[in-house]
Short mmCIF file of C-alpha atoms in Angstrom, two decimals:
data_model
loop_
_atom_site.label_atom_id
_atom_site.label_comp_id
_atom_site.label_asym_id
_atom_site.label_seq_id
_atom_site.Cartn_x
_atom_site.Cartn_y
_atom_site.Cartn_z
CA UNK F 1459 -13.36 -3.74 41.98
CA UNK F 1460 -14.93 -2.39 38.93
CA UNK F 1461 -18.69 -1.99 38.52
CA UNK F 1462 -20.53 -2.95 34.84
CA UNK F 1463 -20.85 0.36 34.79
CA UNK F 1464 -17.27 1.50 34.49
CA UNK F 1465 -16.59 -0.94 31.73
CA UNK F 1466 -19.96 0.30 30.34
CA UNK F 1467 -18.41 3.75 29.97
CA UNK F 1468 -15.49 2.89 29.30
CA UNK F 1469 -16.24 0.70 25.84
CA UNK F 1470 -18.56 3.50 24.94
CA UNK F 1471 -15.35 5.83 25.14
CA UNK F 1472 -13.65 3.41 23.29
CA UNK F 1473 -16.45 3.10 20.52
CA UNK F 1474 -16.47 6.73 20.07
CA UNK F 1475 -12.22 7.68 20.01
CA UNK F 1476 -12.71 4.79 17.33
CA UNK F 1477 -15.51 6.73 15.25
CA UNK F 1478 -13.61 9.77 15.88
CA UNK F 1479 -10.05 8.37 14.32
CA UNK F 1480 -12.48 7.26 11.46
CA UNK F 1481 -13.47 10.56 11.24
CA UNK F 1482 -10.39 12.19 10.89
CA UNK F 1483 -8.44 9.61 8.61
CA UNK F 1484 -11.47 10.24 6.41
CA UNK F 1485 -10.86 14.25 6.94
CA UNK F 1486 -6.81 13.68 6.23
CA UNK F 1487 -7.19 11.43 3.14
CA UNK F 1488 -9.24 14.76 1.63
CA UNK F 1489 -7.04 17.34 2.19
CA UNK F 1490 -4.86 14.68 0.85
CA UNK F 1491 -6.58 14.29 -2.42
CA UNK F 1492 -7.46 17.68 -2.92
CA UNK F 1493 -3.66 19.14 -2.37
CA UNK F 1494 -2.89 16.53 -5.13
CA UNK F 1495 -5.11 17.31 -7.30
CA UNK F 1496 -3.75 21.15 -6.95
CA UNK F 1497 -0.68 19.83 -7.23
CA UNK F 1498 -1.23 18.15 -10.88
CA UNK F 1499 -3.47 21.02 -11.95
CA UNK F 1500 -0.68 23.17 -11.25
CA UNK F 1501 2.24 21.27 -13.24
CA UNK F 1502 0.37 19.41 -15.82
CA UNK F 1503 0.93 22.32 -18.54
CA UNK F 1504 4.71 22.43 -17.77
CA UNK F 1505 5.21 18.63 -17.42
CA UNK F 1506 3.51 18.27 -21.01
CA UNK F 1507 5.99 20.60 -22.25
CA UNK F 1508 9.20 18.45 -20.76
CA UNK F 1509 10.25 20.29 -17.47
CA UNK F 1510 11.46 17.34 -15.39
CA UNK F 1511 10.78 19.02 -11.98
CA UNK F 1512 6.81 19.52 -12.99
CA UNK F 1513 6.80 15.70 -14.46
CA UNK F 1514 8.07 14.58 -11.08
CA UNK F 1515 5.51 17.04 -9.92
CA UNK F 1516 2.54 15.40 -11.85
CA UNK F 1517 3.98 12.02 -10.77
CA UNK F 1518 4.40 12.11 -7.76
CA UNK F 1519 0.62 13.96 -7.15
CA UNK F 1520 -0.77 10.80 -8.90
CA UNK F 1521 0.63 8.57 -7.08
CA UNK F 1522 -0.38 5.86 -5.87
CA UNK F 1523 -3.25 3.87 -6.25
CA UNK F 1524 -3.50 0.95 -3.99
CA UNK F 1525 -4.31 -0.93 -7.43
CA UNK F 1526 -2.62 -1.16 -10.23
CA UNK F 1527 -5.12 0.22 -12.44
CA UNK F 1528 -6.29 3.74 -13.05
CA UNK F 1529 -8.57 5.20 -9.86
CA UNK F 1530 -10.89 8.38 -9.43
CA UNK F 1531 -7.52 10.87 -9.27
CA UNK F 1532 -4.37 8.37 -8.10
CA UNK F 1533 -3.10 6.23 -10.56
CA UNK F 1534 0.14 4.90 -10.23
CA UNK F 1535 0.92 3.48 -13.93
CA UNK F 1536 0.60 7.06 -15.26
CA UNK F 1537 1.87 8.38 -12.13
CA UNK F 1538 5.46 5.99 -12.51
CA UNK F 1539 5.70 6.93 -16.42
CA UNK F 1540 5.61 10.92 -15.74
CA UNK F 1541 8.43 9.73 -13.21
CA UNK F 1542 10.24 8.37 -15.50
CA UNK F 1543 10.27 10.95 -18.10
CA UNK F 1544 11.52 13.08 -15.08
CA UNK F 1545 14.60 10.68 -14.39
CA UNK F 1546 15.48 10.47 -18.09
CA UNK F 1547 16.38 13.56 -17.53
CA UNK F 1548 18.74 13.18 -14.82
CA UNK F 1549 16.21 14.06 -12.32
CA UNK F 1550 17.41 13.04 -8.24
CA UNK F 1551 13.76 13.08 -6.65
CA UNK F 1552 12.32 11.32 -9.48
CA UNK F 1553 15.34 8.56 -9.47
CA UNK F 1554 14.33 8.46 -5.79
CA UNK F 1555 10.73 8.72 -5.66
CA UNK F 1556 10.78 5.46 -8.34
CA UNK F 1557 13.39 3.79 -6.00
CA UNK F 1558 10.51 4.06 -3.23
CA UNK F 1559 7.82 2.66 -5.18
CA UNK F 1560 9.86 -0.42 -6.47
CA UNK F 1561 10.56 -1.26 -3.26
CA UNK F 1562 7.16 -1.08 -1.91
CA UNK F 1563 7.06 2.77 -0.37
CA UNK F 1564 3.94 4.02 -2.80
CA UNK F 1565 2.26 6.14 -0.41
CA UNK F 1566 3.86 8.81 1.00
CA UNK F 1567 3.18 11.31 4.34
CA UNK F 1568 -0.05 11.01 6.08
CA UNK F 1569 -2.60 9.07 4.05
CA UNK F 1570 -3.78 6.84 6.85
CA UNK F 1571 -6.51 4.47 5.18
CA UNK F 1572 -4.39 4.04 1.69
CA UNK F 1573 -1.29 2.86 3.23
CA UNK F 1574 -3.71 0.05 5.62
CA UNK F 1575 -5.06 -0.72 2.76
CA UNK F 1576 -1.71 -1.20 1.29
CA UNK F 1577 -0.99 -3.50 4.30
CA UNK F 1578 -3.68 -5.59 3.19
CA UNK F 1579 -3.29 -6.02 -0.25
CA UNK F 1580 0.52 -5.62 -0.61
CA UNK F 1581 2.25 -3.52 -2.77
CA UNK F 1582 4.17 -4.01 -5.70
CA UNK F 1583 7.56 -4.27 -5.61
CA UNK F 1584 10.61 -5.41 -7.64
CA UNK F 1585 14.18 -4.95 -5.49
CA UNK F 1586 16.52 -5.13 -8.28
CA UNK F 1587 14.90 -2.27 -10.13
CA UNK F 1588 14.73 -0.58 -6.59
CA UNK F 1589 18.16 -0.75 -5.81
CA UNK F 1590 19.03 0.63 -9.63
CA UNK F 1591 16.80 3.50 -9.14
CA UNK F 1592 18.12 4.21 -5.41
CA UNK F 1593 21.75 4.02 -7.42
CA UNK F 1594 21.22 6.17 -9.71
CA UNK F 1595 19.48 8.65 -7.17
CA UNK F 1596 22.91 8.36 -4.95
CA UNK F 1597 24.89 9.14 -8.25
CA UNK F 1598 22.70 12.47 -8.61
CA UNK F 1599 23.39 13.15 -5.42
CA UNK F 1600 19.57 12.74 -3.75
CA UNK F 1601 20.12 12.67 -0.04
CA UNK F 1602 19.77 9.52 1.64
CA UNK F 1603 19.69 7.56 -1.29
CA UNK F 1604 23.22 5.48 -0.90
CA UNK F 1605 21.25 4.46 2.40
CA UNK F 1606 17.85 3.06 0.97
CA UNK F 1607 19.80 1.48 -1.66
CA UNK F 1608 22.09 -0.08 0.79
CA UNK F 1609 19.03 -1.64 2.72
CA UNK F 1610 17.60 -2.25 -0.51
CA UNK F 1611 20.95 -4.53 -0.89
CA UNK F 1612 20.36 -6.68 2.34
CA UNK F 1613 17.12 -7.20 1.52
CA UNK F 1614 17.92 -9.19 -1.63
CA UNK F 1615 18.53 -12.32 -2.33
CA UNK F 1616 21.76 -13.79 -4.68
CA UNK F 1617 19.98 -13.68 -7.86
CA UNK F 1618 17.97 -10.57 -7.10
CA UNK F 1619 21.78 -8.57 -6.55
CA UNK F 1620 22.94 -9.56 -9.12
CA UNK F 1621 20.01 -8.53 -11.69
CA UNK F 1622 20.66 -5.09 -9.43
CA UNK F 1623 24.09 -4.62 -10.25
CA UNK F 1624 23.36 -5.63 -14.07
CA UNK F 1625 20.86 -3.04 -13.74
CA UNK F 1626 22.71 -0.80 -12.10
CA UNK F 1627 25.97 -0.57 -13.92
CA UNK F 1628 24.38 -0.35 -17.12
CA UNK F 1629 24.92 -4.20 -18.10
CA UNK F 1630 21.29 -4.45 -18.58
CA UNK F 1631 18.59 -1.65 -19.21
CA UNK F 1632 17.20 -0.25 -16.07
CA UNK F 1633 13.85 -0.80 -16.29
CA UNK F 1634 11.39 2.08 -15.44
CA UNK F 1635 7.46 2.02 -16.46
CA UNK F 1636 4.60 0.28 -14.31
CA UNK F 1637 3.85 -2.57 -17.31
CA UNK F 1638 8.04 -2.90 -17.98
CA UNK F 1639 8.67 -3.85 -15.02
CA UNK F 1640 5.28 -5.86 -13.64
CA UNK F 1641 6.59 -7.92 -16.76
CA UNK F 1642 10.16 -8.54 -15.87
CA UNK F 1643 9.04 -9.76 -12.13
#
């Protein structure tokens, strides 16, 4: 059988992969922030001056806080209105990106301790506006878009599809900022 020992040993291995993972979640969430931050630095000038792929640059470094209030660097109000200057413009990965985040996607990639954190305290989401933003993403051709918004779809209830399809085929405005749309849920 197995001695105290072994299962001495083997919780202190345990303890210390844990500490380690802790470590490097810690280690990834920096390089995370500090790409970002490049990112935005790098954009800001030309997403000022109206260039809808450095808005959806700028956005899409700021976001997302797992609040919905402005943080140290994320900061997903500000981060959602430079994405929707970007899609105003006809932009596909902006359309998209704002699809995601409507639906509940806000973080992105490998950012380990926001997106458990998101677990925890939910995310914000509102489907119809989702599914209008994945629509008009499909209509600008962003790939993989007709399929989010088609999942978007089952996920909906009667009343939510047809806000969606108000929303979507121009019946009613599609809603786009952070505050416009925390409203309207």
């Amino acid at each position: 059988m197995f001695s105290s020992a072994w299962f001495s040993r083997r919780a202190l291995a345990l303890i210390g992969a844990m500490a380690l993972a802790g470590c490097t979640v810690a280690a990834v969430e920096g390089l995370n922030i500090a790409r970002d931050q490049a990112a935005y630095a790098a954009h800001i000038d030309a997403a000022r001056a109206g260039h809808p792929a450095a808005q959806y640059q700028v956005g899409n470094a700021l976001c997302c806080s797992l609040t919905e209030g402005p943080g140290p660097f994320y900061n997903t109000p500000e981060a959602v209105a430079w994405l929707c200057r970007s899609a105003a413009q006809d932009y596909g990965p902006a359309a998209f990106r704002l699809g995601e985040i409507y639906s509940g996607t806000t973080v992105k990639g490998v950012r380990l301790a926001r997106e458990a954190t998101g677990l925890v305290t939910g995310h914000t989401t509102n489907r119809p506006v989702a599914y209008g933003w994945m629509s008009r993403a499909a209509t600008l051709n962003q790939p993989h878009a007709a399929q989010k918004r088609d999942e978007i779809w089952q996920a909906m209830s009667v009343a939510e599809r047809e806000r969606a399809q108000q929303m979507a085929n121009g019946q009613a405005p599609l809603l786009c900022t952070w505050q416009e749309v925390g409203r309207a849920r």
